[in-house]
Coordinates of C-alpha atoms and ligand atoms in Angstrom, one line a residue:
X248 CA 0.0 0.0 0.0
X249 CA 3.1 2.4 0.9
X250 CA 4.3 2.7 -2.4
X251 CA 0.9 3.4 -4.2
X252 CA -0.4 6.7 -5.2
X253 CA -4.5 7.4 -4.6
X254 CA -6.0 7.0 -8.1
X255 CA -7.8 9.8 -9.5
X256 CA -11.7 8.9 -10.6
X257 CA -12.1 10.5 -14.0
X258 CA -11.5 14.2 -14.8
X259 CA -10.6 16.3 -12.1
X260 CA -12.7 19.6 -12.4
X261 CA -10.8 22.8 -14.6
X262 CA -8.1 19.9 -15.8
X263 CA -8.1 18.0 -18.3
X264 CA -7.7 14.5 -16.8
X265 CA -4.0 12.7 -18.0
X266 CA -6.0 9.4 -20.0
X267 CA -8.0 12.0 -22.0
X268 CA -5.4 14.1 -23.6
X269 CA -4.3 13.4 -26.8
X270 CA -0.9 13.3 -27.9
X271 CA -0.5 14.8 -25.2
X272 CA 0.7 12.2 -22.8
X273 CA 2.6 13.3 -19.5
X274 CA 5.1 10.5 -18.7
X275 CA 5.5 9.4 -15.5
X276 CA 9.3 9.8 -14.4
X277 CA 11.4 7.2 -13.1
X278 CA 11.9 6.2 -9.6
X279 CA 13.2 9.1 -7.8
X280 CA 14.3 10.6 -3.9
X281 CA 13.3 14.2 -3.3
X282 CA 15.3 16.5 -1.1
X283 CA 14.1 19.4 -0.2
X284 CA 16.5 22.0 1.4
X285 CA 14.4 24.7 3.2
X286 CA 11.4 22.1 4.2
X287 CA 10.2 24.1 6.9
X288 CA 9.8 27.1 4.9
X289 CA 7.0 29.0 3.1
X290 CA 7.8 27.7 -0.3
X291 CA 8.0 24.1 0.6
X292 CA 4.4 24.2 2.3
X293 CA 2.9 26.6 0.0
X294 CA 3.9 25.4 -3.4
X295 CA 6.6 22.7 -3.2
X296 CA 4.3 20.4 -1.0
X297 CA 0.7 20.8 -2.4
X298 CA 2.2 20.4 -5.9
X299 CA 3.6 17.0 -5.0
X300 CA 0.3 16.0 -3.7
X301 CA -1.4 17.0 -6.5
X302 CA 0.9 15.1 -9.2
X303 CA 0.4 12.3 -6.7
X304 CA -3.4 12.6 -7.0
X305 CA -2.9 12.6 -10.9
X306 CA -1.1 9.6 -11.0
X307 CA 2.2 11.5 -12.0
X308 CA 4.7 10.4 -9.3
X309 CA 6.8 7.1 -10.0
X310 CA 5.3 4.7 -7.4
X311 CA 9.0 4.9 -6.0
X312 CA 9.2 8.1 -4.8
X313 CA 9.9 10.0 -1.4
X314 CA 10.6 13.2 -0.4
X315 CA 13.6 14.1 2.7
X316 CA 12.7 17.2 3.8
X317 CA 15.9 18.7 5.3
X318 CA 16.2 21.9 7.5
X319 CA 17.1 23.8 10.7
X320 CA 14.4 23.4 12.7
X321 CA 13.8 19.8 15.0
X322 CA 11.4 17.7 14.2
X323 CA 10.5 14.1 13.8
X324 CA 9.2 12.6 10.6
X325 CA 5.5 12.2 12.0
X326 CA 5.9 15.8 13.0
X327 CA 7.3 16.6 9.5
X328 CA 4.1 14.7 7.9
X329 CA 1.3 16.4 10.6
X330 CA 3.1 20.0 9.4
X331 CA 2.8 19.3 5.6
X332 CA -0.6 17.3 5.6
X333 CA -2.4 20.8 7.4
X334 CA 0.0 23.1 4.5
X335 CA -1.7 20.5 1.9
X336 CA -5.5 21.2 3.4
X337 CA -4.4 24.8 3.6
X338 CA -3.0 25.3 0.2
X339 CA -4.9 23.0 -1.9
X340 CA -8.4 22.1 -2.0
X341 CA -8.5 20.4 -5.3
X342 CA -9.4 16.7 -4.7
X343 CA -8.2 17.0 -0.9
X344 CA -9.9 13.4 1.1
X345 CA -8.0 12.6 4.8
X346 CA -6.8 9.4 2.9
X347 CA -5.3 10.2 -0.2
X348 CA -3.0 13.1 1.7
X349 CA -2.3 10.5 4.5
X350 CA -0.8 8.0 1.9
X351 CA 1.0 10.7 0.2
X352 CA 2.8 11.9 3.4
X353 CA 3.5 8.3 4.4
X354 CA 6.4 9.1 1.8
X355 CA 7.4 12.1 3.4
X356 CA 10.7 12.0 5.8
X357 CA 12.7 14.6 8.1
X358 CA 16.4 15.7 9.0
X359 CA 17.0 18.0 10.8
X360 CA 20.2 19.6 10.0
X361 CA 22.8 22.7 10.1
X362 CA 23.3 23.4 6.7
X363 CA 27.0 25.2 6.8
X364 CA 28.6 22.1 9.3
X365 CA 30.2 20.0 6.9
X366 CA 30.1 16.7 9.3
X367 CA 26.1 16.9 8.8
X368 CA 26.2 15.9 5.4
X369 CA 27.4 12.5 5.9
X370 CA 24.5 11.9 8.0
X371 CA 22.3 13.4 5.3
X372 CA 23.8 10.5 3.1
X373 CA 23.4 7.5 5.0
X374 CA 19.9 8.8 5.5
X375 CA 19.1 9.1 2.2
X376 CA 20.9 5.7 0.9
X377 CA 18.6 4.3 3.1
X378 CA 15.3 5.8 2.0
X379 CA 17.0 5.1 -1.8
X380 CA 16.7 1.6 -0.7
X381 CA 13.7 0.8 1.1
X382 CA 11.8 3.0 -1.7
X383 CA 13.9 1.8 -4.8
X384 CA 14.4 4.5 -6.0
X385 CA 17.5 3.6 -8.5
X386 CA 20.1 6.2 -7.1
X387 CA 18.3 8.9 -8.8
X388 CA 18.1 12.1 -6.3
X389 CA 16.7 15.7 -7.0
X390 CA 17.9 18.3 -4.7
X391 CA 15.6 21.3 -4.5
X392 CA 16.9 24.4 -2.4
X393 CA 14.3 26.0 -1.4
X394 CA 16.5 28.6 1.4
X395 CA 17.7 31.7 1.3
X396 CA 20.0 32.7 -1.4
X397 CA 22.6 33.5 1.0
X398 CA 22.9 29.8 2.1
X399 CA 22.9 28.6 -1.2
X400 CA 26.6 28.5 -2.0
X401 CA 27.3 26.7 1.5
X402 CA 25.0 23.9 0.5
X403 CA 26.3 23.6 -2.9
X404 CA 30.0 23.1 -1.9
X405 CA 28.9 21.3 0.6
X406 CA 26.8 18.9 -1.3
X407 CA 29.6 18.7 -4.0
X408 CA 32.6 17.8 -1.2
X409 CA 30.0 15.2 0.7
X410 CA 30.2 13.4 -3.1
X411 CA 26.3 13.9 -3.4
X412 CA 26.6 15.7 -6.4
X413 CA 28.0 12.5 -8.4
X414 CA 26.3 10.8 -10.3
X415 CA 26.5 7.1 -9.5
X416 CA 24.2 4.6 -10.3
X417 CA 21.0 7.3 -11.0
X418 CA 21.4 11.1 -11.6
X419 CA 21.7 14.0 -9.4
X420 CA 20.0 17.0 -9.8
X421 CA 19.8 21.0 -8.2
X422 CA 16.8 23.2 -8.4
X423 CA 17.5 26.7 -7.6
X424 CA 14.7 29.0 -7.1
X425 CA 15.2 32.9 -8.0
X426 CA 17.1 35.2 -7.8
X427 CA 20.6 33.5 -9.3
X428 CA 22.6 36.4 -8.4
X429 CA 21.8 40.2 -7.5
X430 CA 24.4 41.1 -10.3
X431 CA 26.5 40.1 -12.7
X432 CA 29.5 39.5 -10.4
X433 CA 27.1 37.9 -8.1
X434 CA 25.8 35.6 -10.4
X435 CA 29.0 34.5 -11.9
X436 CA 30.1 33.8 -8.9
X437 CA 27.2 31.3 -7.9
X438 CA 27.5 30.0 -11.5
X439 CA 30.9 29.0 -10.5
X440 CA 30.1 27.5 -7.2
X441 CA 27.3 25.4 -9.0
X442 CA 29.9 24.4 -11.6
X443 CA 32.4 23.5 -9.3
X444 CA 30.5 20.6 -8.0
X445 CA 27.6 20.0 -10.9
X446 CA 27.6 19.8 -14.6
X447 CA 25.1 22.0 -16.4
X448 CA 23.6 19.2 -17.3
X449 CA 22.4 18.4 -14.0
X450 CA 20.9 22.3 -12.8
X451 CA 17.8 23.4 -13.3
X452 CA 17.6 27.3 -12.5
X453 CA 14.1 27.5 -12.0
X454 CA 11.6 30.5 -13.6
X455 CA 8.1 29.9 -12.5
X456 CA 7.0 32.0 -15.3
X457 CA 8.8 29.6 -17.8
X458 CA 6.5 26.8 -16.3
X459 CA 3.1 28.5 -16.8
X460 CA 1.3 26.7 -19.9
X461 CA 0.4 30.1 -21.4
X462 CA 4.2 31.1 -21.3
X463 CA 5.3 27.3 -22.8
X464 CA 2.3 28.1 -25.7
X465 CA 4.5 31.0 -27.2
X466 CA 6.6 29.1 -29.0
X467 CA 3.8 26.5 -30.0
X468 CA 1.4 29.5 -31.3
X469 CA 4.1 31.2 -33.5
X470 CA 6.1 28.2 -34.6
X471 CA 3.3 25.3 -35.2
X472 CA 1.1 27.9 -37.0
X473 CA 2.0 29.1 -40.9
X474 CA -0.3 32.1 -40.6
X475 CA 1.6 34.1 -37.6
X476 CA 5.2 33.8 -38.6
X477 CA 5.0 35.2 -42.1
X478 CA 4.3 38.8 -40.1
X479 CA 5.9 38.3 -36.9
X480 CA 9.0 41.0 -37.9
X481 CA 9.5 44.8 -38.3
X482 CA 7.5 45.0 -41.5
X483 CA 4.2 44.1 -39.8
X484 CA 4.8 44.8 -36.0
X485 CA 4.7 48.2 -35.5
X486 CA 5.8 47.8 -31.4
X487 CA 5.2 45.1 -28.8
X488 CA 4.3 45.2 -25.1
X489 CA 4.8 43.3 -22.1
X490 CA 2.7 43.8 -19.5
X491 CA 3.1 41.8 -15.5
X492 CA 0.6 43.7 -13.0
X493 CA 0.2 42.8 -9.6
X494 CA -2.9 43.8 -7.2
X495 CA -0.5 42.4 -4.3
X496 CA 1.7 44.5 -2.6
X497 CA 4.8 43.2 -0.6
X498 CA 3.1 41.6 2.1
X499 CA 5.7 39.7 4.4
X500 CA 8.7 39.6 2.2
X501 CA 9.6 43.7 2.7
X502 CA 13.5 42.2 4.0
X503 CA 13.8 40.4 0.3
X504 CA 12.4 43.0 -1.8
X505 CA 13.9 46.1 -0.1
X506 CA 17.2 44.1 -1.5
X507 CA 15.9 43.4 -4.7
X508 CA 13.4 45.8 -5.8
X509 CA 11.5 45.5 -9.6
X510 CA 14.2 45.3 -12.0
X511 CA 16.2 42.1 -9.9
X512 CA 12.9 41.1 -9.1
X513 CA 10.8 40.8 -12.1
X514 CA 12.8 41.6 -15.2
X515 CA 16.1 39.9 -15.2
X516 CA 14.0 36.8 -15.2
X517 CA 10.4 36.4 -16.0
X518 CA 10.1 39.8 -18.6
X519 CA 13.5 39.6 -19.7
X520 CA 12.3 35.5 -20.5
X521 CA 8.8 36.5 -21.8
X522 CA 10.7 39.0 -24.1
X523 CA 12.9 36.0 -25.5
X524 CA 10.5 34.1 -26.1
X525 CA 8.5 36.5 -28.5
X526 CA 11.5 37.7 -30.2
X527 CA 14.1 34.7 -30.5
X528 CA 14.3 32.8 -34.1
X529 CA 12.8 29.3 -34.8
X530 CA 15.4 26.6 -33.7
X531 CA 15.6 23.6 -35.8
X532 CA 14.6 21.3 -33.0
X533 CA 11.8 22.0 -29.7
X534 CA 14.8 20.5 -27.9
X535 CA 16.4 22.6 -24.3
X536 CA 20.0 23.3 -25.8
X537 CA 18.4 24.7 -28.8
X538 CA 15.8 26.9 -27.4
X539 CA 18.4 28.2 -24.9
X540 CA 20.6 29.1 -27.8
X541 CA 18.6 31.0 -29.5
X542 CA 17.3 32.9 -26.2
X543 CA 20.9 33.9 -25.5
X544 CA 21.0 35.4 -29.0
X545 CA 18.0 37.4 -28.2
X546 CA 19.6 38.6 -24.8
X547 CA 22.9 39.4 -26.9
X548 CA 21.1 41.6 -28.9
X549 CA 19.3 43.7 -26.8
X550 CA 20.9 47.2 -27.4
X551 CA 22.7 48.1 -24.0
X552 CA 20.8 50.8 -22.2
X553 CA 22.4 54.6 -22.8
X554 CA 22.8 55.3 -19.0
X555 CA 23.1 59.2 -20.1
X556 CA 19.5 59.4 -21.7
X557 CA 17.8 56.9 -19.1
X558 CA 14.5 59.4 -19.1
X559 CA 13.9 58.3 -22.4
X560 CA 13.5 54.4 -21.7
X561 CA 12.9 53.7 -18.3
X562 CA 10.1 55.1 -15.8
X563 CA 10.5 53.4 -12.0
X564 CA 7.8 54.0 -9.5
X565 CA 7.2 53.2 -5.8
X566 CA 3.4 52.9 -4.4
X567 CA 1.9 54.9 -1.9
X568 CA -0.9 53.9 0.0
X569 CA -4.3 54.0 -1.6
X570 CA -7.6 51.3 -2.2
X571 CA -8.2 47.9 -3.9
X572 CA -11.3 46.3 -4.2
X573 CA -13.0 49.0 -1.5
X574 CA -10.0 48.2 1.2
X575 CA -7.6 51.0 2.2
X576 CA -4.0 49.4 1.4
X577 CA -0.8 51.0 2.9
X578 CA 2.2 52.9 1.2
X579 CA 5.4 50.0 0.4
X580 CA 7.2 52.7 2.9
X581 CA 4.2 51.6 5.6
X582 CA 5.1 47.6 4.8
X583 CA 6.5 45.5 7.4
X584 CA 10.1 45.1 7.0
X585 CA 10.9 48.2 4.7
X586 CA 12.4 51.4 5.3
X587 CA 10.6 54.3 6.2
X588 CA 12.5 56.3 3.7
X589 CA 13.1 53.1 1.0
X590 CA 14.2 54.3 -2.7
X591 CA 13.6 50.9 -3.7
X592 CA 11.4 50.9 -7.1
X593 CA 8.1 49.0 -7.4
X594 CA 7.3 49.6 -10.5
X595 CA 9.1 50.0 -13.8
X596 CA 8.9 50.1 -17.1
X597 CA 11.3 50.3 -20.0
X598 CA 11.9 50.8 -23.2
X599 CA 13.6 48.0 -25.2
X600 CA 15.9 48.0 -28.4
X601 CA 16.9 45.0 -30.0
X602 CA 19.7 45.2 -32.4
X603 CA 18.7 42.2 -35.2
X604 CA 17.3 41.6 -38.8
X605 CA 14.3 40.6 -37.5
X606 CA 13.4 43.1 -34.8
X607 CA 14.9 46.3 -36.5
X608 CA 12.6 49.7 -35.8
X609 CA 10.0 47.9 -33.5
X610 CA 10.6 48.8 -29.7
X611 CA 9.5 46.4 -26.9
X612 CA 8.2 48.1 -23.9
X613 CA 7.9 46.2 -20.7
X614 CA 6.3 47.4 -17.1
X615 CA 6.0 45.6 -14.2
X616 CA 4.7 46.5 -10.9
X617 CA 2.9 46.2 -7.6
X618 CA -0.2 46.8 -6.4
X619 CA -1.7 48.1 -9.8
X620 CA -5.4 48.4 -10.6
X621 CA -5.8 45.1 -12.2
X622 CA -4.1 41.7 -12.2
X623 CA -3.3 40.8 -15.4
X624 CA 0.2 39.3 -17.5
X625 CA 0.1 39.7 -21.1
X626 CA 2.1 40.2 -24.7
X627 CA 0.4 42.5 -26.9
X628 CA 1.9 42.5 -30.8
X629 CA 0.8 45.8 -32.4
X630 CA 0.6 45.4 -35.4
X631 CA 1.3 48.6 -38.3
X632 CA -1.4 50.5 -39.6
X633 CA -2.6 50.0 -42.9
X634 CA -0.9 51.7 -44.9
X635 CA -3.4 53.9 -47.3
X636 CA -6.8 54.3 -46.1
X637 CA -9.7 54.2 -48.3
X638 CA -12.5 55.2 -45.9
X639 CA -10.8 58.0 -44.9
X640 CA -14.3 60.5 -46.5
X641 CA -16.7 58.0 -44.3
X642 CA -14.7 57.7 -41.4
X643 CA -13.7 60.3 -38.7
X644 CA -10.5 59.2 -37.8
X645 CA -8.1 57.3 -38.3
X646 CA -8.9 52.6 -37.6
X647 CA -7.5 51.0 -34.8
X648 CA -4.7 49.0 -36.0
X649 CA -4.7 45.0 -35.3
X650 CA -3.2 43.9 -31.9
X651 CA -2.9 40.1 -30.7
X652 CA -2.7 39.6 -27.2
X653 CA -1.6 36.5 -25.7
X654 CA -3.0 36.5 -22.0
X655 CA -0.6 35.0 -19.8
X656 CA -2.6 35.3 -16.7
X657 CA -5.7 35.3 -15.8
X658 CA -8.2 35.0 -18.8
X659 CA -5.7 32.5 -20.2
X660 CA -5.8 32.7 -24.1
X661 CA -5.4 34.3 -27.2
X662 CA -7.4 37.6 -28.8
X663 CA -7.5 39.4 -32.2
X664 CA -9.0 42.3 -32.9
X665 CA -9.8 43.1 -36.1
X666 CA -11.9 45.8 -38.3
X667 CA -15.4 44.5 -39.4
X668 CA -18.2 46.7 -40.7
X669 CA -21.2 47.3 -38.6
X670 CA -23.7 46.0 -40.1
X671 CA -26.4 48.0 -42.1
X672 CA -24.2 51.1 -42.1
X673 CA -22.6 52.2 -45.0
X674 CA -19.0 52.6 -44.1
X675 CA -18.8 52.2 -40.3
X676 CA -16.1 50.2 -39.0
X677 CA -15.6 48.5 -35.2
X678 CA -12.9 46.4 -33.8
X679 CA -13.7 42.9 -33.3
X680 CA -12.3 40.3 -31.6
X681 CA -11.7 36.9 -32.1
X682 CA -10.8 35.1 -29.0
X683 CA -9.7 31.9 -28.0
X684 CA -9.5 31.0 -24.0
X685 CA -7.7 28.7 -21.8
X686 CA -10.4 28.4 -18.9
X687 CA -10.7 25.1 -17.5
X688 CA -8.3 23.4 -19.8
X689 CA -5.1 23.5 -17.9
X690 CA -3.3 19.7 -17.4
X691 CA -0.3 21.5 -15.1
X692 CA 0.2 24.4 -12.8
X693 CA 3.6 25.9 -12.8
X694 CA 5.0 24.4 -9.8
X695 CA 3.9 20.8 -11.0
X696 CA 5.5 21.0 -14.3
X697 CA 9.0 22.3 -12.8
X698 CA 8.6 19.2 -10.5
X699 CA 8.5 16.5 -13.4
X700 CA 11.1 18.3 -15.5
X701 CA 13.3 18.1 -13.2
X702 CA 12.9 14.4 -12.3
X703 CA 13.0 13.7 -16.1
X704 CA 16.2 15.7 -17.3
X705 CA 13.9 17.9 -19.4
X706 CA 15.9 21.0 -19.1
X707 CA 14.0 23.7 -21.9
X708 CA 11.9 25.2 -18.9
X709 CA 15.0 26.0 -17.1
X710 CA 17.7 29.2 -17.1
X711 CA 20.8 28.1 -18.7
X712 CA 24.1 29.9 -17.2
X713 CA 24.7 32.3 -20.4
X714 CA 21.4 33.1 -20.5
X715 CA 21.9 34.4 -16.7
X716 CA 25.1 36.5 -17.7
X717 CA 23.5 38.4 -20.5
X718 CA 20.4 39.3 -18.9
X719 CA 22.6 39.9 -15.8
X720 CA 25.1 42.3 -18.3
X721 CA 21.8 43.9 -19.7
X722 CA 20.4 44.5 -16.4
X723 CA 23.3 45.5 -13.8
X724 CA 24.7 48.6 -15.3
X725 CA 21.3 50.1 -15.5
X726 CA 20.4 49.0 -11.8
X727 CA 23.6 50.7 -10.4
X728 CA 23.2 53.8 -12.4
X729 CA 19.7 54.1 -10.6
X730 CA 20.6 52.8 -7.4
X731 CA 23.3 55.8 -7.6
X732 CA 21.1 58.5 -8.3
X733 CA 20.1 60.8 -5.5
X734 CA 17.5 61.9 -7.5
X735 CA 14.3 59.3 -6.6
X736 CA 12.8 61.6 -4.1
X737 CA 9.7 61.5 -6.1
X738 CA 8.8 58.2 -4.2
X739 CA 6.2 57.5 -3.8
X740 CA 4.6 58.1 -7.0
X741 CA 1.7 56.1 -7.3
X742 CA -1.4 55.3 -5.9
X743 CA -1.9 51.8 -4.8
X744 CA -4.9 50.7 -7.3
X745 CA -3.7 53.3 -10.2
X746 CA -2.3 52.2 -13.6
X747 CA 1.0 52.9 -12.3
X748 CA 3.3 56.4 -12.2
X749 CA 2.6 59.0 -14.8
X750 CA 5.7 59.2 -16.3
X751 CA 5.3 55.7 -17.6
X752 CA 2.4 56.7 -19.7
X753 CA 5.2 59.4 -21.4
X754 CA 7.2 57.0 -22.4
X755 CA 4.9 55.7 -25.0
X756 CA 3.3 58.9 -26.0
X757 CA 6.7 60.2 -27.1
X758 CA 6.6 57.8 -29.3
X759 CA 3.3 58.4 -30.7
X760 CA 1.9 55.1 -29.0
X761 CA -0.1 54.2 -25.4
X762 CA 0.1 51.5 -23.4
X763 CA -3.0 48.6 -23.2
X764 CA -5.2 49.4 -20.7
X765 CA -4.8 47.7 -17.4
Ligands
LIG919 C1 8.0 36.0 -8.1 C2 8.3 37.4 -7.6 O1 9.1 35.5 -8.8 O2 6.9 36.2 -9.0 C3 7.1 38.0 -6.9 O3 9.4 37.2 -6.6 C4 5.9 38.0 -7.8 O4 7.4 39.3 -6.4 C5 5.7 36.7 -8.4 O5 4.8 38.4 -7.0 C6 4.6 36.7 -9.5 O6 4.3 35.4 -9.9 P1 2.8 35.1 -10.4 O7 3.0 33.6 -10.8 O8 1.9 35.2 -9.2 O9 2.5 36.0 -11.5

């Protein structure tokens, strides 16, 4: 009974259940010991945890499985399972019975351990050769650090001298969660560390946003369809957009973001990633090294930003307090764990160049920020104007020119609009949409999917090193020219539940353009 998973009984509701996809199977992966670094923490209950269980519940964990949860705090395994079964109830109704959680943390184990004394790790290995036997699991080990970035190097080198990192009779692989790095030199530097004691081959820098199935169909929607590509270049597009609104504001993690702040937070990974994916070339093969490759060319084209005209590309903004949904929110200054006089940005948004055949003329401007109107994630392609217009006597102004949307999150789907005549009229034209939507078809959330890549080697979802370093190269220069400049006292300068700071909306209008409504 251990070693069995709780069957799923038919579809389970919004997903579409695994036997009824078509070609579209989700393989299970092989036998496989999960060790979580961090298993106390937030992440492991909230997402690492109730994603297990739910790839459990969908039949998607080898029946060989467990999960070491490793971490400062003492505890015993039954107290490790009683912690994780009420973070299951909490986090994740879907399909939730007493029984099937119970035999899912049946696989669930505890060490308690200091993770910067060396001598700990041996015990961490005769632990874990242990569970490898009694659950079978072939040698094949996962280690997933969900801790502090500050600890990460310690557990790294320590992981690499204890000989875990080797790859004996199954493989050995490292999630690392966000942010690789605060800066270039930063980053290199953990790159090294990783490198010292495991081969790219076996890391899986891990971007959530990478993972989301609306992010994955990109690629699908522009390379499996002959219609898109044809116009997907400077002769069509006339700009693109790249919108990631938040409603949330900081809430408890003021000590990370007050080190961080928009640009480490939110571009140098998920934007600077959405942006690669709408821009890069067709690779010959949907393969990992290949779609890596031609992100990194992307990245290496990006024109570097002239830190003498930064008014001209890039608006930041902080929030102050204000109302969402009828409730009074407070200023990021008033947020627990952040200065009273913080400079660090909320909001930004930035002009991008990008130096290639492809892409010449056609500006990409990204924002990003907190505790904006709306919640929304989205690419917009504008598309150029026609370029003569024949209705110019029956019309008033000018037509709205045709923009495709692809709606990351929520609304998850596709839109058109279009010019059609209103019926009856004469010569009346309206913008029309056609619209596909996601709703209730999603097999995987984003945390599930990162979970099986990384027990099956599949790697494309992942950041590869050099794609790090260039959006690292892009990003730093610009982030210490602004962190330099005394000149921010303008904070804060929006309203908590407004489409962001004013000065955004400039950036576009000097260009003759305006931003998608939030
Ligand atoms: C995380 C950022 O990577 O992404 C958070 O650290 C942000 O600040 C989050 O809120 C947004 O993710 P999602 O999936 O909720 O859009």
């Amino acid at each position: 009974m251990e070693d069995q998973c709780p069957a799923l009984s038919g579809a389970v509701a919004g997903k579409i259940a695994p036997e009824t996809e078509q070609n579209c199977i989700i393989e299970v992966p092989q036998p496989c010991g999960l060790v979580i670094f961090g298993a106390s923490g937030d992440l492991a209950e909230r997402k690492i945890i109730p994603s297990l269980y739910h790839l459990c519940l969908d039949k998607l964990l080898p029946d060989n499985f467990f999960v070491l949860g490793v971490a400062r705090t003492a505890m015993s395994d039954d107290q490790f399972r009683k912690a994780m079964e009420n973070a299951i109830r909490t986090a994740s109704p879907r399909g939730y019975t007493d029984e099937s959680c119970r035999l899912f943390t049946e696989k669930l184990y505890y060490i308690p351990m200091d993770y910067g004394e060396f001598s700990q790790y041996r015990a961490l290995t005769d632990r874990l050769l242990s569970l490898e036997k009694k659950h079978n699991t072939l040698g094949n080990r996962v280690f997933y650090l969900a801790i502090p970035p500050a600890v990460y190097e310690t557990v790294i080198q320590n992981l690499g001298d204890s000989g875990l990192s080797q790859e004996k009779s199954g493989y050995s692989h490292i999630v690392i969660e966000k942010p690789v790095g605060r800066d270039l030199a930063s980053a290199r530097k953990l790159n090294v560390t990783l490198r010292r004691s495991f081969g790219e081959r076996q890391i899986y820098r891990m971007d959530h946003y990478l993972a989301k199935e609306t992010v994955q169909n990109i690629l699908m929607f522009r390379f499996a369809n002959s219609i898109f590509e044809p116009l997907w270049n400077r002769q069509y597009i006339d700009h693109v957009q790249i919108t990631v609104a938040e409603t949330l504001g900081i809430g408890h993690r003021g000590g990370y973001y007050e080190t961080s702040g928009v640009l480490r937070d939110m571009f140098q990974n998920h934007i600077l990633q959405l942006l690669a994916l709408t821009a890069m070339e067709a690779p010959a093969l949907f393969e990992a090294g290949r779609v890596r490759d031609e992100k990194a060319k992307v990245f290496r084209s990006i024109r570097p930003f002239d830190l003498g005209r930064l008014d001209e590309t890039v608006v930041l903004g902080q929030y102050d307090r204000g109302s969402l949904e009828g409730t009074d929110v407070p200023a990021y200054r008033e947020e627990m764990g952040v200065a009273k006089d913080s400079l660090t940005p909320t909001y930004a948004a930035l002009k991008v160049i990008i130096d290639n055949w492809r892409w010449k003329g056609v500006p990409f401007y990204l924002r990003s920020g907190k505790r904006l109107s709306t919640r929304k994630a989205e690419i917009s392609v504008h598309f150029k104007p026609v370029p003569h217009l024949m209705f110019s006597q029956a019309l008033d102004g000018g037509i709205a020119a045709n923009t495709l949307v692809l709606r990351i999150q929520p609304d998850e789907g596709i839109g058109l609009s279009f010019q059609a005549k209103n019926p009856g009229s004469r010569a009346c034209l309206n913008t029309v949409l056609m619209d596909f939507s996601y709703r209730n078809v999603f097999v995987l959330d984003d945390y599930e999917r990162v979970l099986l890549d990384c027990m099956q080697g599949d790697q494309m979802l992942f950041a590869r090193d050099d794609g790090v370093d260039l959006t690292w190269e892009l990003l730093t220069p610009l982030i210490e020219k602004l962190e330099g400049e005394s000149g921010k006292d303008n904070f804060p300068n929006y309203v908590a539940g407004s489409a962001g700071p004013r000065p955004a909306a400039e950036l576009l209008r000097r260009d003759g353009r305006a931003w998608r409504p939030l």
